[in-house]
């Protein structure tokens, strides 16, 4: 399995941990059209399709990371369609949310922003795997889930989330994922 897929799979699996439920047959058509719309947006984002990786990062930052709840107490995060663009760790995600906004608006009457971000991340991972011509890896089926609730201030988050930092070792990152 290629390193790119090995890196993206834990993120994909992590973002599936949520309050959503499996989608119904009526959503299959919606997911089909959403996939087409997002692929067009990914293709339009540039030669290297930077929106693909940005979307996976967006979902991770929406769904992961402990939230400080006061007095050095932390609670687990959930996918809630909210990103605090003022946090240093979220630097660059405003460009991603802005690029995805037109597509989301088209589907906002069908799904929450949290569901849209999670579905967009799954579609980005699937599409990146299809584009990877160097390896013959097969991506396991990543299910779509719907039913997440957006935070009250969606899309703007107010939470202070904490993520692994670039200087973390492999064991530091492993510990972070175990705890969060």
CSV table of C-alpha atoms in Angstrom, one decimal:
chain,number,residue,atom,x,y,z
A,1,UNK,CA,0.0,0.0,0.0
A,2,UNK,CA,1.4,3.4,-0.9
A,3,UNK,CA,2.5,5.8,1.8
A,4,UNK,CA,-0.1,8.4,0.7
A,5,UNK,CA,-2.9,5.9,1.4
A,6,UNK,CA,-1.3,4.7,4.6
A,7,UNK,CA,-1.3,8.4,5.7
A,8,UNK,CA,-4.9,9.1,4.7
A,9,UNK,CA,-6.5,5.9,5.9
A,10,UNK,CA,-6.2,6.6,9.7
A,11,UNK,CA,-7.6,10.1,9.1
A,12,UNK,CA,-10.5,8.6,7.0
A,13,UNK,CA,-11.3,6.1,9.7
A,14,UNK,CA,-11.0,8.6,12.4
A,15,UNK,CA,-13.5,10.9,10.7
A,16,UNK,CA,-16.0,8.1,10.5
A,17,UNK,CA,-16.3,8.1,14.3
A,18,UNK,CA,-19.2,10.5,14.7
A,19,UNK,CA,-22.8,10.8,15.7
A,20,UNK,CA,-24.1,10.1,12.2
A,21,UNK,CA,-25.9,7.1,10.9
A,22,UNK,CA,-25.5,5.2,7.7
A,23,UNK,CA,-27.2,6.8,4.7
A,24,UNK,CA,-30.4,5.6,3.2
A,25,UNK,CA,-31.1,4.6,-0.4
A,26,UNK,CA,-32.6,8.1,-1.0
A,27,UNK,CA,-29.2,9.6,-0.3
A,28,UNK,CA,-27.3,7.4,-2.8
A,29,UNK,CA,-28.4,9.7,-5.7
A,30,UNK,CA,-27.4,12.7,-3.6
A,31,UNK,CA,-24.0,11.3,-2.9
A,32,UNK,CA,-23.5,10.5,-6.6
A,33,UNK,CA,-24.2,14.1,-7.6
A,34,UNK,CA,-22.1,15.4,-4.7
A,35,UNK,CA,-19.2,13.3,-5.8
A,36,UNK,CA,-19.5,14.7,-9.3
A,37,UNK,CA,-19.7,18.3,-8.0
A,38,UNK,CA,-16.8,17.9,-5.7
A,39,UNK,CA,-14.6,16.2,-8.3
A,40,UNK,CA,-15.2,19.1,-10.6
A,41,UNK,CA,-14.2,21.5,-7.7
A,42,UNK,CA,-11.1,19.4,-6.9
A,43,UNK,CA,-10.1,19.4,-10.6
A,44,UNK,CA,-10.6,23.2,-10.8
A,45,UNK,CA,-8.4,23.8,-7.8
A,46,UNK,CA,-5.1,23.5,-9.7
A,47,UNK,CA,-2.8,21.1,-11.5
A,48,UNK,CA,-1.9,19.3,-8.3
A,49,UNK,CA,-5.4,19.4,-7.0
A,50,UNK,CA,-4.5,21.0,-3.6
A,51,UNK,CA,-8.2,21.1,-2.6
A,52,UNK,CA,-8.0,17.2,-2.2
A,53,UNK,CA,-5.5,17.3,0.6
A,54,UNK,CA,-7.0,20.5,2.0
A,55,UNK,CA,-10.4,18.8,2.3
A,56,UNK,CA,-9.0,15.8,4.1
A,57,UNK,CA,-7.2,18.2,6.5
A,58,UNK,CA,-10.5,20.2,7.0
A,59,UNK,CA,-12.4,17.1,8.0
A,60,UNK,CA,-9.7,16.1,10.4
A,61,UNK,CA,-9.7,19.6,12.0
A,62,UNK,CA,-13.5,19.5,12.2
A,63,UNK,CA,-13.8,16.1,13.8
A,64,UNK,CA,-10.6,15.5,15.8
A,65,UNK,CA,-8.8,17.2,18.6
A,66,UNK,CA,-9.7,17.7,22.3
A,67,UNK,CA,-11.6,20.8,23.2
A,68,UNK,CA,-10.6,22.8,26.2
A,69,UNK,CA,-13.6,23.1,28.5
A,70,UNK,CA,-12.1,25.2,31.3
A,71,UNK,CA,-9.7,24.7,34.2
A,72,UNK,CA,-7.4,22.5,32.0
A,73,UNK,CA,-10.3,20.1,31.5
A,74,UNK,CA,-10.7,18.6,28.0
A,75,UNK,CA,-13.6,17.0,26.2
A,76,UNK,CA,-13.6,15.0,23.0
A,77,UNK,CA,-14.4,16.8,19.8
A,78,UNK,CA,-17.2,15.8,17.4
A,79,UNK,CA,-17.8,16.6,13.7
A,80,UNK,CA,-19.8,19.7,14.0
A,81,UNK,CA,-19.2,21.7,10.8
A,82,UNK,CA,-17.3,24.5,12.6
A,83,UNK,CA,-13.7,25.6,12.2
A,84,UNK,CA,-12.1,28.3,14.3
A,85,UNK,CA,-10.1,30.0,11.6
A,86,UNK,CA,-8.3,32.1,14.3
A,87,UNK,CA,-6.3,29.1,15.6
A,88,UNK,CA,-2.8,28.8,14.3
A,89,UNK,CA,-3.3,25.0,13.8
A,90,UNK,CA,-6.2,25.9,11.4
A,91,UNK,CA,-4.1,28.2,9.3
A,92,UNK,CA,-4.9,27.8,5.6
A,93,UNK,CA,-8.3,26.1,6.1
A,94,UNK,CA,-10.3,29.3,5.3
A,95,UNK,CA,-9.2,28.9,1.7
A,96,UNK,CA,-10.6,25.4,1.7
A,97,UNK,CA,-13.9,26.2,3.4
A,98,UNK,CA,-14.3,29.1,1.0
A,99,UNK,CA,-13.7,26.9,-2.1
A,100,UNK,CA,-16.2,24.3,-0.8
A,101,UNK,CA,-18.9,26.8,0.1
A,102,UNK,CA,-20.6,27.0,-3.2
A,103,UNK,CA,-20.9,23.2,-3.4
A,104,UNK,CA,-22.2,23.1,0.2
A,105,UNK,CA,-24.8,25.7,-0.5
A,106,UNK,CA,-26.2,23.5,-3.2
A,107,UNK,CA,-26.7,20.6,-0.7
A,108,UNK,CA,-27.4,22.6,2.5
A,109,UNK,CA,-31.1,21.8,2.4
A,110,UNK,CA,-30.2,18.0,2.4
A,111,UNK,CA,-27.4,17.7,4.9
A,112,UNK,CA,-25.6,19.5,7.7
A,113,UNK,CA,-22.3,21.2,7.1
A,114,UNK,CA,-20.7,18.6,9.3
A,115,UNK,CA,-22.1,15.8,7.1
A,116,UNK,CA,-21.0,17.7,4.0
A,117,UNK,CA,-17.4,18.1,5.3
A,118,UNK,CA,-17.3,14.4,6.3
A,119,UNK,CA,-18.7,13.3,2.9
A,120,UNK,CA,-16.3,15.7,1.1
A,121,UNK,CA,-13.3,14.2,3.0
A,122,UNK,CA,-14.4,10.7,2.0
A,123,UNK,CA,-14.8,11.7,-1.6
A,124,UNK,CA,-11.4,13.4,-1.6
A,125,UNK,CA,-9.7,10.2,-0.3
A,126,UNK,CA,-11.5,8.1,-2.9
A,127,UNK,CA,-10.6,10.4,-5.7
A,128,UNK,CA,-7.0,10.7,-4.6
A,129,UNK,CA,-6.7,7.0,-4.6
A,130,UNK,CA,-8.1,6.8,-8.1
A,131,UNK,CA,-5.6,9.4,-9.3
A,132,UNK,CA,-2.7,7.5,-7.9
A,133,UNK,CA,-1.3,5.8,-11.0
A,134,UNK,CA,1.9,4.7,-9.3
A,135,UNK,CA,0.4,2.0,-7.1
A,136,UNK,CA,-2.3,-0.6,-7.6
A,137,UNK,CA,-3.7,-0.2,-4.1
A,138,UNK,CA,-7.3,-0.9,-3.4
A,139,UNK,CA,-9.1,1.4,-1.0
A,140,UNK,CA,-11.4,-0.3,1.5
A,141,UNK,CA,-15.0,0.9,1.3
A,142,UNK,CA,-15.5,4.0,3.5
A,143,UNK,CA,-19.1,4.3,4.4
A,144,UNK,CA,-21.0,7.6,4.3
A,145,UNK,CA,-22.8,8.6,7.5
A,146,UNK,CA,-25.4,11.4,7.9
A,147,UNK,CA,-27.1,12.9,10.9
A,148,UNK,CA,-24.4,15.0,12.4
A,149,UNK,CA,-25.4,18.4,13.9
A,150,UNK,CA,-23.7,21.7,13.2
A,151,UNK,CA,-22.6,23.9,16.0
A,152,UNK,CA,-24.7,27.0,16.6
A,153,UNK,CA,-22.1,29.3,14.9
A,154,UNK,CA,-21.5,27.1,11.9
A,155,UNK,CA,-19.4,27.5,9.9
A,156,UNK,CA,-17.4,29.6,12.3
A,157,UNK,CA,-16.1,27.7,15.3
A,158,UNK,CA,-15.2,29.2,18.6
A,159,UNK,CA,-13.6,26.1,20.1
A,160,UNK,CA,-9.9,25.9,20.9
A,161,UNK,CA,-8.8,22.5,19.7
A,162,UNK,CA,-5.4,20.9,20.2
A,163,UNK,CA,-3.7,18.9,17.5
A,164,UNK,CA,-0.4,17.1,17.2
A,165,UNK,CA,2.4,19.4,16.4
A,166,UNK,CA,4.9,19.0,13.5
A,167,UNK,CA,7.8,18.0,15.8
A,168,UNK,CA,5.9,15.1,17.4
A,169,UNK,CA,7.6,11.8,17.1
A,170,UNK,CA,5.8,8.7,15.8
A,171,UNK,CA,5.2,7.6,19.4
A,172,UNK,CA,3.9,11.1,20.3
A,173,UNK,CA,1.4,11.0,17.4
A,174,UNK,CA,0.4,7.5,18.3
A,175,UNK,CA,-0.3,8.5,21.9
A,176,UNK,CA,-2.3,11.6,20.7
A,177,UNK,CA,-4.5,9.4,18.6
A,178,UNK,CA,-5.0,6.9,21.4
A,179,UNK,CA,-6.1,9.7,23.7
A,180,UNK,CA,-8.3,11.5,21.3
